[in-house]
Amino acid sequence: ADIISTVEFNYSGDLLATGDKGGRVVIFQREQENKSRPHSRGEYNVYSTFQSHEPEFDYLKSLEIEEKINKIRWLPQQNAAHFLLSTNDKTIKLWKISERDKRAEGYNLKDEDGRLRDPFRITALRVPVLKPMDLMVEASPRRIFANAHTYHINSISVNSDHETYLSADDLRINLWHLEITDRSFNIVDIKPANMEELTEVITAAEFHPHHCNVFVYSSSKGTIRLCDMRSSALCDRHSKFFEEPEDPSSRSFFSEIISSISDVKFSHSGRYMMTRDYLSVKVWDLNMENRPVETYQVHEYLRSKLCSLYENDCIFDKFECCWNGSDSAIMTGSYNNFFRMFDRNTRRDVTLEASRESSKPRALLKPRKVCTGGKRKKDEISVDSLDFNKKILHTAWHPMENIIAVAATNNLYIFQDKIN
Amino acid sequence: QDMQEKEPITPERAEEVKLKAKYPSLGQKPGGSDFLMKRLQKGQKYFDSGDYNMAKAKMKNKQLPSAGPDKNLVTGDHIPTPQDLPQRKSSLVTSKLAG
């Protein structure tokens, strides 16, 4: 199994897609509730697996293009088939996943095993009949959106109009129509005329969940820009600029690096957005640009380890974050296979672990605690014992229920609320 | 430069001092352009398409018989493939032709 690089529930939560470093997409489907098997309430099983992207080499630019799936985004379901967008560093693909549970039998010109029948032997005409067959799930690429990004794609986001979507790389954001692959519109371009003046890059972008003219993008300097596509064709000038003022006396070599935003997500309500930087998660009210309304510390104890985290490159890890369906809770990952959940109303937080040892099927997860001070209590883990190779970068929350998907390197964990 | 001050040093600043002590040549710009440039350069590899195709063709044919008495000496036997080449260290000064 390969390292999982993205996790995403579809709009109903019945399907869960994962992308991995090997360019493969695996889709899980939730089992229907079955009275005869009450324990299998809502278990997710493999529904479809397909190879989405292959490694490529751009000979003209001497650039190796990884097949790693950076992001998957589902389209809202409009018919029996399911559609999703998957992207690697350079190319976005629209995949159609459809079910086939019938096949035609009794063809005139060929046998049941496909061999051609001798036309002179055919004396009568028959009408083929549809017979049920074992369910087959097929994935086929319907559109390939290529050659629009010079730099590496970090985000894709489907618009609420269900007709367009955006793709963002380090310096540019493009707008596409789902039906048109040979054209895309550039809506943000922050490439400086002189590359030596480059000071910040785009790290994530997302469309507003309800206003099809509004999107946001975050930067490596910890800022978020909200843009309105009605105001101009090129949205280089933002409509809103979100930045938390920094205390100049606390500035250090690491300040800018740890302020880099690795993920930005609108709340389902569309009233708030959440950003993830290296040490914290911040919730912003779209009506207030000068500071976030809530800040949650994910692993503040790492602030005194920044030197070694810079040396082993962990300081550049890009953690994602997500909202629950009602926007009352948020979740993000950390190291040592830990992930954190924050309740926005009660202000309570919990640290849980996604590992084989600590998760037996149907057993309650035990909260974890990292010891920062001197005396380590039993069951606590000290900061120096944390495994920085076990990072949880990708998590997803079911759109309506308390079911979460957590990717721990090459393992996928699905946790549910305990049934009473 | 903060080591002389009497006031308590923040954990972040303490880490910075540690880093500067290990790598004194680390740039003045925090994070800065060179780190961003390296990020944009990700995936850059250099190879010779002629060598690459020669290697592919060689793999199709049988192994070439080693000539001469010294059969263990391998000179120029290995044709580099894209996977073998080390990643080129990005120069800090970008050519005006790039991008």
mmCIF file of N, CA and C in Angstrom, chain A residues 11 73-78 85 155-167 173-178 187 205-216 227-230 266:
data_model
loop_
_atom_site.group_PDB
_atom_site.id
_atom_site.type_symbol
_atom_site.label_atom_id
_atom_site.label_comp_id
_atom_site.label_asym_id
_atom_site.label_seq_id
_atom_site.Cartn_x
_atom_site.Cartn_y
_atom_site.Cartn_z
ATOM 1 N N TYR A 11 -20.594 14.396 -1.217
ATOM 2 C CA TYR A 11 -21.604 15.266 -0.613
ATOM 3 C C TYR A 11 -22.559 14.537 0.318
ATOM 4 N N ARG A 73 -11.612 16.089 -5.418
ATOM 5 C CA ARG A 73 -12.824 16.805 -5.041
ATOM 6 C C ARG A 73 -13.985 16.176 -5.794
ATOM 7 N N TRP A 74 -15.053 15.888 -5.068
ATOM 8 C CA TRP A 74 -16.235 15.285 -5.669
ATOM 9 C C TRP A 74 -17.115 16.354 -6.310
ATOM 10 N N LEU A 75 -17.830 15.946 -7.346
ATOM 11 C CA LEU A 75 -18.859 16.820 -7.903
ATOM 12 C C LEU A 75 -20.174 16.407 -7.255
ATOM 13 N N PRO A 76 -21.129 17.327 -7.134
ATOM 14 C CA PRO A 76 -22.428 16.928 -6.596
ATOM 15 C C PRO A 76 -23.069 15.929 -7.551
ATOM 16 N N GLN A 77 -23.775 14.962 -6.984
ATOM 17 C CA GLN A 77 -24.324 13.899 -7.816
ATOM 18 C C GLN A 77 -25.544 14.379 -8.579
ATOM 19 N N GLN A 78 -25.558 14.125 -9.887
ATOM 20 C CA GLN A 78 -26.680 14.578 -10.705
ATOM 21 C C GLN A 78 -27.446 13.428 -11.336
ATOM 22 N N LEU A 85 -12.997 14.964 -9.370
ATOM 23 C CA LEU A 85 -11.806 15.548 -9.976
ATOM 24 C C LEU A 85 -10.615 15.072 -9.171
ATOM 25 N N SER A 155 -4.200 22.970 -5.082
ATOM 26 C CA SER A 155 -5.628 22.921 -4.739
ATOM 27 C C SER A 155 -6.507 22.862 -5.973
ATOM 28 N N ILE A 156 -7.661 22.206 -5.792
ATOM 29 C CA ILE A 156 -8.751 22.328 -6.767
ATOM 30 C C ILE A 156 -10.015 22.544 -5.942
ATOM 31 N N SER A 157 -10.957 23.270 -6.506
ATOM 32 C CA SER A 157 -12.181 23.526 -5.761
ATOM 33 C C SER A 157 -13.341 23.664 -6.726
ATOM 34 N N VAL A 158 -14.395 22.878 -6.526
ATOM 35 C CA VAL A 158 -15.569 22.922 -7.396
ATOM 36 C C VAL A 158 -16.444 24.089 -6.965
ATOM 37 N N ASN A 159 -16.923 24.844 -7.921
ATOM 38 C CA ASN A 159 -17.758 26.007 -7.622
ATOM 39 C C ASN A 159 -19.178 25.585 -7.282
ATOM 40 N N SER A 160 -19.889 26.437 -6.557
ATOM 41 C CA SER A 160 -21.270 26.135 -6.185
ATOM 42 C C SER A 160 -22.198 26.200 -7.396
ATOM 43 N N ASP A 161 -21.698 26.699 -8.517
ATOM 44 C CA ASP A 161 -22.524 26.694 -9.728
ATOM 45 C C ASP A 161 -22.514 25.333 -10.406
ATOM 46 N N HIS A 162 -21.649 24.437 -9.916
ATOM 47 C CA HIS A 162 -21.524 23.072 -10.434
ATOM 48 C C HIS A 162 -21.150 23.025 -11.904
ATOM 49 N N GLU A 163 -20.639 24.151 -12.406
ATOM 50 C CA GLU A 163 -20.221 24.167 -13.806
ATOM 51 C C GLU A 163 -18.752 24.475 -13.955
ATOM 52 N N THR A 164 -18.205 25.176 -12.960
ATOM 53 C CA THR A 164 -16.815 25.596 -13.062
ATOM 54 C C THR A 164 -16.043 25.123 -11.835
ATOM 55 N N TYR A 165 -14.728 25.172 -11.969
ATOM 56 C CA TYR A 165 -13.890 24.869 -10.806
ATOM 57 C C TYR A 165 -12.584 25.632 -10.954
ATOM 58 N N LEU A 166 -11.871 25.792 -9.839
ATOM 59 C CA LEU A 166 -10.584 26.478 -9.928
ATOM 60 C C LEU A 166 -9.462 25.496 -9.604
ATOM 61 N N SER A 167 -8.282 25.793 -10.141
ATOM 62 C CA SER A 167 -7.087 25.032 -9.793
ATOM 63 C C SER A 167 -6.015 26.061 -9.480
ATOM 64 N N ILE A 173 -3.798 31.036 -10.248
ATOM 65 C CA ILE A 173 -5.055 30.311 -10.094
ATOM 66 C C ILE A 173 -5.814 30.405 -11.410
ATOM 67 N N ASN A 174 -6.308 29.247 -11.859
ATOM 68 C CA ASN A 174 -7.043 29.194 -13.121
ATOM 69 C C ASN A 174 -8.477 28.757 -12.888
ATOM 70 N N LEU A 175 -9.362 29.279 -13.735
ATOM 71 C CA LEU A 175 -10.779 28.925 -13.676
ATOM 72 C C LEU A 175 -11.115 28.080 -14.893
ATOM 73 N N TRP A 176 -11.748 26.951 -14.667
ATOM 74 C CA TRP A 176 -12.103 26.034 -15.746
ATOM 75 C C TRP A 176 -13.615 25.857 -15.805
ATOM 76 N N HIS A 177 -14.077 25.455 -17.001
ATOM 77 C CA HIS A 177 -15.441 24.962 -17.131
ATOM 78 C C HIS A 177 -15.322 23.451 -17.227
ATOM 79 N N LEU A 178 -16.155 22.735 -16.534
ATOM 80 C CA LEU A 178 -16.035 21.277 -16.478
ATOM 81 C C LEU A 178 -16.163 20.606 -17.833
ATOM 82 N N ILE A 187 -7.190 33.664 -13.264
ATOM 83 C CA ILE A 187 -7.867 34.676 -12.452
ATOM 84 C C ILE A 187 -6.982 35.292 -11.378
ATOM 85 N N ALA A 205 -6.409 27.241 -2.096
ATOM 86 C CA ALA A 205 -7.476 28.097 -2.611
ATOM 87 C C ALA A 205 -8.792 27.328 -2.536
ATOM 88 N N GLU A 206 -9.893 28.057 -2.337
ATOM 89 C CA GLU A 206 -11.187 27.396 -2.268
ATOM 90 C C GLU A 206 -12.302 28.348 -2.664
ATOM 91 N N PHE A 207 -13.305 27.818 -3.339
ATOM 92 C CA PHE A 207 -14.489 28.597 -3.663
ATOM 93 C C PHE A 207 -15.395 28.683 -2.445
ATOM 94 N N HIS A 208 -16.153 29.788 -2.360
ATOM 95 C CA HIS A 208 -17.135 29.926 -1.298
ATOM 96 C C HIS A 208 -18.234 28.881 -1.530
ATOM 97 N N PRO A 209 -18.768 28.277 -0.472
ATOM 98 C CA PRO A 209 -19.765 27.213 -0.670
ATOM 99 C C PRO A 209 -21.091 27.664 -1.275
ATOM 100 N N HIS A 210 -21.418 28.984 -1.159
ATOM 101 C CA HIS A 210 -22.700 29.430 -1.709
ATOM 102 C C HIS A 210 -22.567 30.522 -2.771
ATOM 103 N N HIS A 211 -21.610 31.419 -2.602
ATOM 104 C CA HIS A 211 -21.457 32.529 -3.552
ATOM 105 C C HIS A 211 -20.495 32.143 -4.645
ATOM 106 N N CYS A 212 -21.025 31.921 -5.834
ATOM 107 C CA CYS A 212 -20.194 31.386 -6.908
ATOM 108 C C CYS A 212 -19.183 32.386 -7.450
ATOM 109 N N ASN A 213 -19.242 33.622 -7.024
ATOM 110 C CA ASN A 213 -18.287 34.631 -7.484
ATOM 111 C C ASN A 213 -17.134 34.842 -6.502
ATOM 112 N N VAL A 214 -17.181 34.181 -5.361
ATOM 113 C CA VAL A 214 -16.200 34.444 -4.300
ATOM 114 C C VAL A 214 -15.288 33.235 -4.086
ATOM 115 N N PHE A 215 -13.981 33.509 -3.961
ATOM 116 C CA PHE A 215 -13.050 32.452 -3.569
ATOM 117 C C PHE A 215 -11.975 33.070 -2.687
ATOM 118 N N VAL A 216 -11.253 32.233 -1.985
ATOM 119 C CA VAL A 216 -10.140 32.716 -1.161
ATOM 120 C C VAL A 216 -8.876 31.964 -1.545
ATOM 121 N N CYS A 227 -11.376 37.042 -2.955
ATOM 122 C CA CYS A 227 -11.539 37.712 -4.241
ATOM 123 C C CYS A 227 -12.953 37.544 -4.767
ATOM 124 N N ASP A 228 -13.402 38.574 -5.471
ATOM 125 C CA ASP A 228 -14.745 38.568 -6.046
ATOM 126 C C ASP A 228 -14.594 38.632 -7.559
ATOM 127 N N MET A 229 -15.046 37.599 -8.253
ATOM 128 C CA MET A 229 -14.850 37.560 -9.695
ATOM 129 C C MET A 229 -15.743 38.537 -10.435
ATOM 130 N N ARG A 230 -16.700 39.146 -9.711
ATOM 131 C CA ARG A 230 -17.529 40.153 -10.389
ATOM 132 C C ARG A 230 -16.793 41.472 -10.516
ATOM 133 N N PHE A 266 -13.612 26.824 3.984
ATOM 134 C CA PHE A 266 -14.803 27.545 4.393
ATOM 135 C C PHE A 266 -15.643 26.665 5.307
#
